[in-house]
XYZ file of N, CA and C in Angstrom:
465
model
N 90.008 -94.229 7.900
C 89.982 -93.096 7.002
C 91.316 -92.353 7.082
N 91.864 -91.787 6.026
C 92.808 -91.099 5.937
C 92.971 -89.560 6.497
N 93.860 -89.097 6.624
C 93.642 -87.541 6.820
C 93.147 -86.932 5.608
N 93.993 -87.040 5.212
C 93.979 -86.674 3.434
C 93.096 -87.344 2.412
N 92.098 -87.992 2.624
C 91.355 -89.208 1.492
C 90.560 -87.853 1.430
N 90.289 -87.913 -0.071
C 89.469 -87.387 -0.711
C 88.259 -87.755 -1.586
N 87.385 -86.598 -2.061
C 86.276 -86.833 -2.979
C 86.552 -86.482 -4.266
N 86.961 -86.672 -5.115
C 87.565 -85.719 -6.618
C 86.343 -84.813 -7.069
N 85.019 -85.778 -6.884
C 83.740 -85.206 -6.837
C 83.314 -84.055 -5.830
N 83.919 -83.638 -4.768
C 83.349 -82.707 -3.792
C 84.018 -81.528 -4.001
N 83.397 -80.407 -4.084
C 84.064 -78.925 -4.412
C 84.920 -78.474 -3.293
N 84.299 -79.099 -2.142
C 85.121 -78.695 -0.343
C 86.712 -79.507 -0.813
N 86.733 -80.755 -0.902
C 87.643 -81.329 -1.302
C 89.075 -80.582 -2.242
N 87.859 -80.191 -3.384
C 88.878 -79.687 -4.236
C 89.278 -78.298 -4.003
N 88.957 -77.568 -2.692
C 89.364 -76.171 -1.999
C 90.703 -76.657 -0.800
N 90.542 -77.937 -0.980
C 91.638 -78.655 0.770
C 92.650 -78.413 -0.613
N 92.624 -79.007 -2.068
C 93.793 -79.612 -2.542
C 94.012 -78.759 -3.327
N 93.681 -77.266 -3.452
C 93.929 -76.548 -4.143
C 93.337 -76.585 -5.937
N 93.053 -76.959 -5.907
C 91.641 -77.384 -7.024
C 90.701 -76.255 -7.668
N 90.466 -75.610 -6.115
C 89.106 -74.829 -6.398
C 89.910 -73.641 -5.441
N 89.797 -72.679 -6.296
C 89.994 -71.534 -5.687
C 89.105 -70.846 -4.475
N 89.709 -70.437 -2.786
C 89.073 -70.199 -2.337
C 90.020 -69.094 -1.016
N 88.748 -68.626 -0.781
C 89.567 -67.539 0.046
C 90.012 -67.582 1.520
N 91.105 -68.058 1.908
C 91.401 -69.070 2.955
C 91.726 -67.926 3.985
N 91.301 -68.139 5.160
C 91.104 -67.421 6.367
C 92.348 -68.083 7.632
N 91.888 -69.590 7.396
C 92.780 -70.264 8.588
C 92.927 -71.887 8.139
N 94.272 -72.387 8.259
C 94.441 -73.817 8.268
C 95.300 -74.254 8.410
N 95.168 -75.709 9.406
C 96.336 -76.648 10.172
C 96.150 -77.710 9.468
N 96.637 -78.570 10.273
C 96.942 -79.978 9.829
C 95.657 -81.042 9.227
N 94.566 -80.245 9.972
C 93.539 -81.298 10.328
C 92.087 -80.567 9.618
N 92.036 -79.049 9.597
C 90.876 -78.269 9.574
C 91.330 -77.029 8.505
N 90.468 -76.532 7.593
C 90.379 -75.569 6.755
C 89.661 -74.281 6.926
N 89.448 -73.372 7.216
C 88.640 -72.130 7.176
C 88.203 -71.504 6.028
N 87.477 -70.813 5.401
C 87.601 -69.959 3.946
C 86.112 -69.487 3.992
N 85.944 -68.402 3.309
C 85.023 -67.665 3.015
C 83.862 -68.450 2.249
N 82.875 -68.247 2.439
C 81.668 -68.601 2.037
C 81.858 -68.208 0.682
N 81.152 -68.564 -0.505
C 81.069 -68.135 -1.494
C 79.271 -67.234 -1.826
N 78.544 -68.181 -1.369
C 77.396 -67.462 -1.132
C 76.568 -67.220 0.204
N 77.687 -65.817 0.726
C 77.977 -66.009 2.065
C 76.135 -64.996 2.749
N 75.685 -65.367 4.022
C 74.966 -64.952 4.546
C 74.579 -63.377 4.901
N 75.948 -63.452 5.363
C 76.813 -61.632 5.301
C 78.196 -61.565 5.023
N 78.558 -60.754 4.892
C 79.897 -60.306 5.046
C 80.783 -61.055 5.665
N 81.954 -61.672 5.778
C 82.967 -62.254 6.543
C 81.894 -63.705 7.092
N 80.752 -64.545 6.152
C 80.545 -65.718 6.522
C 81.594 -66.555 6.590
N 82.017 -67.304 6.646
C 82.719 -68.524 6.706
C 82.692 -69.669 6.715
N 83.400 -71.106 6.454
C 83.180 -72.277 6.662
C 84.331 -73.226 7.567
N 83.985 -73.257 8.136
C 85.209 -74.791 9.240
C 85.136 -75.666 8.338
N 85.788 -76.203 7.131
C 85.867 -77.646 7.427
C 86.963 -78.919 7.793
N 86.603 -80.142 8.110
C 87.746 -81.039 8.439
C 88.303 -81.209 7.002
N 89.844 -81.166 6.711
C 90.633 -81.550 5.427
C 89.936 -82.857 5.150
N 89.998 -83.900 5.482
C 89.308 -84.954 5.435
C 88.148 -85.088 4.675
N 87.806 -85.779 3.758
C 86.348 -86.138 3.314
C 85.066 -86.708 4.222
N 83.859 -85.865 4.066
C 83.596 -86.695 5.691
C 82.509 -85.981 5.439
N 81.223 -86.892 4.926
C 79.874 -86.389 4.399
C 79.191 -85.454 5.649
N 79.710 -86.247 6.958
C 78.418 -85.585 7.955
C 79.101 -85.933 9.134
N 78.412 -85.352 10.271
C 78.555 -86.012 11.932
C 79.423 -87.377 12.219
N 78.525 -88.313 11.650
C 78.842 -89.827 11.255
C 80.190 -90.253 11.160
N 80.937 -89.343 10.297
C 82.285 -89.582 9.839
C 83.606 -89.519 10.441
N 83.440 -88.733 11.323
C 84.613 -87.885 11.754
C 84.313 -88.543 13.323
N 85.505 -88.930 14.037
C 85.945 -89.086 15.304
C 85.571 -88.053 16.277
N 85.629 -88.757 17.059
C 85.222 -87.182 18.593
C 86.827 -86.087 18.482
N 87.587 -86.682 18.402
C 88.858 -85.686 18.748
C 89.489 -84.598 17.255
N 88.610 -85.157 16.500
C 88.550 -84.397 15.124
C 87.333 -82.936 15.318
N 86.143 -83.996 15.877
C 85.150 -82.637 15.932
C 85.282 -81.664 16.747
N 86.302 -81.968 18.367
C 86.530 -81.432 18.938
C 87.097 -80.221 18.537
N 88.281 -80.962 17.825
C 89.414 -79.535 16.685
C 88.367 -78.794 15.995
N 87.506 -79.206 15.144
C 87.185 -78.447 14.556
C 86.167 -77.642 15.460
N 85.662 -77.849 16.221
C 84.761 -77.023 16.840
C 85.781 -75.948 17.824
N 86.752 -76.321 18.161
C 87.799 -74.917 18.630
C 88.604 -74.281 17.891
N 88.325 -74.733 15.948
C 88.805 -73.355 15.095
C 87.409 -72.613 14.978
N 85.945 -73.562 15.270
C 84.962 -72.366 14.883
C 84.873 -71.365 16.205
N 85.352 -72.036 17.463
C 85.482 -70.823 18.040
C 86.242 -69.844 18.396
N 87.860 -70.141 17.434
C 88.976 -69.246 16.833
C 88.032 -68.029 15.889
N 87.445 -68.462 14.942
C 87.133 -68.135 14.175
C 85.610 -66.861 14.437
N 84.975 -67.625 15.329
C 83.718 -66.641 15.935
C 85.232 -65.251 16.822
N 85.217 -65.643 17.761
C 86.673 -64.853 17.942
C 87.289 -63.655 17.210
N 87.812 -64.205 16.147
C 88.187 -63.060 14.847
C 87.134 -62.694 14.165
N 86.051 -63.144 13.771
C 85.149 -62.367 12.950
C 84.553 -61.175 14.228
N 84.150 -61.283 15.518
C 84.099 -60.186 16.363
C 85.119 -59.113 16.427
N 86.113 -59.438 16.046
C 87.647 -58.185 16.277
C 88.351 -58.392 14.844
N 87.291 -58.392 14.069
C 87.689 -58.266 12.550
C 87.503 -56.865 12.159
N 86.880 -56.096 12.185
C 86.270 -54.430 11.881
C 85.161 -54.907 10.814
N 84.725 -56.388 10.631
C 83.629 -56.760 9.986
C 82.434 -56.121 10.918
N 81.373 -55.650 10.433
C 79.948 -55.667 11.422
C 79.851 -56.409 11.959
N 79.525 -56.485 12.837
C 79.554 -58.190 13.823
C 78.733 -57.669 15.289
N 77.818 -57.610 15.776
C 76.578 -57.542 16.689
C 76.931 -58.925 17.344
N 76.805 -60.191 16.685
C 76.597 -61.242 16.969
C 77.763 -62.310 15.940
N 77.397 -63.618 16.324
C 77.908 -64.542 15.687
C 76.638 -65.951 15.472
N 76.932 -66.063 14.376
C 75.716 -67.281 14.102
C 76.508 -68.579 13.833
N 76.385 -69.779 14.603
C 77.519 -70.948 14.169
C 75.734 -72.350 13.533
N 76.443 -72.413 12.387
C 75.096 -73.833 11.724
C 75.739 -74.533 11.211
N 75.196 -75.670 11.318
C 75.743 -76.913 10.766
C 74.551 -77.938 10.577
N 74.446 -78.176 9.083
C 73.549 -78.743 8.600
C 73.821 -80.556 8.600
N 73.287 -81.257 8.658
C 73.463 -82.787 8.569
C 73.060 -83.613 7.949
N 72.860 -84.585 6.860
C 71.611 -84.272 6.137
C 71.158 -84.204 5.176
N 70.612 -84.640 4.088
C 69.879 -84.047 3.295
C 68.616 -82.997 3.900
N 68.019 -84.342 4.796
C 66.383 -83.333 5.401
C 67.103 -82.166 6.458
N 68.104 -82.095 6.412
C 68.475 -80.836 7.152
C 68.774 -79.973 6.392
N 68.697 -79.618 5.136
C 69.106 -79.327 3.916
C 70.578 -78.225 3.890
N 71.461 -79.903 4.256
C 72.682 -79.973 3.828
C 72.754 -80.149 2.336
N 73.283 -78.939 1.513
C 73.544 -79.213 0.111
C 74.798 -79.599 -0.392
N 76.327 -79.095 0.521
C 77.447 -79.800 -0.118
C 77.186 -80.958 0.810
N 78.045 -82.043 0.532
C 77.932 -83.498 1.216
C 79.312 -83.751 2.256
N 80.015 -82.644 2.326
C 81.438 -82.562 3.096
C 81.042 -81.691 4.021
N 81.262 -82.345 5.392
C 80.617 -81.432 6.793
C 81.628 -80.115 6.993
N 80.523 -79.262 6.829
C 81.290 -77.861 7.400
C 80.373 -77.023 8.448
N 81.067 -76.595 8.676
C 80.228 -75.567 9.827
C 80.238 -74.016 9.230
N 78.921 -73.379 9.406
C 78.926 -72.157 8.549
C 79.207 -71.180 10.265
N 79.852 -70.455 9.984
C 80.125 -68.857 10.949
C 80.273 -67.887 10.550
N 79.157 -67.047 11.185
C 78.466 -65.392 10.081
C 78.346 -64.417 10.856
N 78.835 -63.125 10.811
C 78.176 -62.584 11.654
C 77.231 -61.566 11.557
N 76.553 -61.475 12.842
C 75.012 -60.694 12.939
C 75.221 -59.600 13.100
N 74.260 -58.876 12.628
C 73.831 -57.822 13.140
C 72.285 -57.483 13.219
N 71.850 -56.002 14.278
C 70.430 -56.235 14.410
C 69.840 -55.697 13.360
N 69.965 -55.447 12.281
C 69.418 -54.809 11.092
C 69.572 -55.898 9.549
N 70.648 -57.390 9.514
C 70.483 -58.104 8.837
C 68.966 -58.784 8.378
N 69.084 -59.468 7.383
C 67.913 -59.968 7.109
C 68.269 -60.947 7.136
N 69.110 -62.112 7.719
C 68.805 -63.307 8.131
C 68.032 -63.803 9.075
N 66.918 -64.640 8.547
C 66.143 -65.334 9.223
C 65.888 -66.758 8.896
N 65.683 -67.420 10.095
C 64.997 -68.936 10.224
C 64.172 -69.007 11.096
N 63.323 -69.634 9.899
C 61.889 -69.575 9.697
C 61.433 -71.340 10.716
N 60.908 -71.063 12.188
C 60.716 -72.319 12.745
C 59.332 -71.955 12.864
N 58.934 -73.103 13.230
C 57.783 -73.336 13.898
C 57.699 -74.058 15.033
N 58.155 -73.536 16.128
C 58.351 -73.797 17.849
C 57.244 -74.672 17.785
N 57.387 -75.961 18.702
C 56.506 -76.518 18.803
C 56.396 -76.827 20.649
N 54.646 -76.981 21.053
C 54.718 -77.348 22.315
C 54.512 -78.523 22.529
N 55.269 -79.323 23.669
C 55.521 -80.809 23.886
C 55.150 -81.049 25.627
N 53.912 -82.476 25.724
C 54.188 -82.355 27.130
C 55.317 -82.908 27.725
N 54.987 -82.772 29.303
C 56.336 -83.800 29.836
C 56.643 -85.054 29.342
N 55.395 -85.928 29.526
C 55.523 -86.899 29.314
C 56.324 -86.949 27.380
N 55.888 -86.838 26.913
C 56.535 -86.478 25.342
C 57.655 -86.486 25.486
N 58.208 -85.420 25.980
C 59.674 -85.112 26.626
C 60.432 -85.915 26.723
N 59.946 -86.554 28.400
C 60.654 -87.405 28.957
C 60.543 -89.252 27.915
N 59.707 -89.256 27.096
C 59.767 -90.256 26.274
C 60.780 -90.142 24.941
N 60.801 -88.996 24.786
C 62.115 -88.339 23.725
C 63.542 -89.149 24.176
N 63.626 -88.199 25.461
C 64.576 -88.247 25.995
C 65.076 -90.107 26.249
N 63.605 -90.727 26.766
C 64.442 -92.286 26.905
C 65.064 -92.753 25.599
N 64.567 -92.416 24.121
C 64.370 -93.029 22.923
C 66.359 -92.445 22.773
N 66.637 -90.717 23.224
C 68.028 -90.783 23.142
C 69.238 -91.483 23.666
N 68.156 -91.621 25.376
C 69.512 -92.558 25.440
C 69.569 -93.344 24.992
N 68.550 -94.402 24.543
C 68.728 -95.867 23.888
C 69.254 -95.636 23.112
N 69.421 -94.770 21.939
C 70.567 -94.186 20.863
C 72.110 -94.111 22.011
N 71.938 -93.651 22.799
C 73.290 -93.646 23.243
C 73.612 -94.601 23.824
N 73.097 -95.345 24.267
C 73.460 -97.074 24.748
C 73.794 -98.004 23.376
N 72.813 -97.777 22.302
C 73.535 -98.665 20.794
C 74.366 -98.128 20.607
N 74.610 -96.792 20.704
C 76.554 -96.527 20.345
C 77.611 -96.672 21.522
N 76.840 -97.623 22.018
C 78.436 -98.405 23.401
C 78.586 -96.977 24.297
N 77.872 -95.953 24.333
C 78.016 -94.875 25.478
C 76.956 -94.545 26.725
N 77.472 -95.027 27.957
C 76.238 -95.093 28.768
C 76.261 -93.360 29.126
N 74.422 -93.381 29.282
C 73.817 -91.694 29.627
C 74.636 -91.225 31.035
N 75.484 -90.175 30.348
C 75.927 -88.951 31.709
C 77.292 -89.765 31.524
N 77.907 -90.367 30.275
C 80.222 -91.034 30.516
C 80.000 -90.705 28.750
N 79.732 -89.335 28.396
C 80.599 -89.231 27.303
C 81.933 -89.713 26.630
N 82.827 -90.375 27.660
C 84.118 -90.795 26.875
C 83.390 -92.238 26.490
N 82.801 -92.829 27.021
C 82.484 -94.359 26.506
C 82.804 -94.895 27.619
């Protein structure tokens, strides 16, 4: 994949290439910042990689890495912004059934406060051990088909 390969079809895309007008906060070589358009609160935001890159799937470990230390540039400044800011909320949808609606991975960063009306709506569920610990074997076997043995993140 390219740095630069694009979607002509993706609106994230056409905000990397100047396309789509957007209100840019922070960006390097590799990663974009900019304001939410239909933002949660005030000073929401989006990380994304310049890169086209539907989901998780796409993007290299040393890419997500970057981008996960502009969202925490970015949590950072939205606290010592003079935005309201109580808190910081970091989501990232994956997904359709995660209901990811653009198809270019971004990470949303918003910040809280205790009087917002953002909410997500779960339904906590209780699991026994055994459940658990059967979860848990089914991940590592996910992490053994991707060539990474449980507890050597580098591979």
């Amino acid at each position: 994949m390219e740095l630069f390969s694009g979607d002509p079809a993706c609106a994230f895309c056409g905000i990397v290439f100047g396309r789509v007008p957007a209100s840019r906060v922070y960006e390097d070589a590799r990663v974009l910042s900019f304001m939410d358009i239909h933002p949660a609160a005030p000073g929401d935001l989006l990380v994304i990689p310049k890169m086209h890159a539907a989901g998780l799937e796409d993007v290299d470990e040393a890419l997500m890495a970057h981008l996960f230390r502009v969202v925490h540039l970015m949590a950072r400044a939205l606290r010592r912004s003079g935005l309201p800011c109580e808190g910081v909320n970091v989501f990232l949808a994956d997904g359709e059934a995660a209901d990811q609606t653009v198809f270019h991975l971004h990470v949303h960063v918003f910040p809280r406060t205790s009087d917002d009306r953002f909410r997500l709506e779960v339904r906590w569920q209780e699991r026994s051990r055994a459940a658990l610990d059967d979860d848990a074997a089914l991940v590592r076997a996910g992490l053994q088909r991707s060539g990474i043995p449980p507890g050597d993140p580098t591979g």
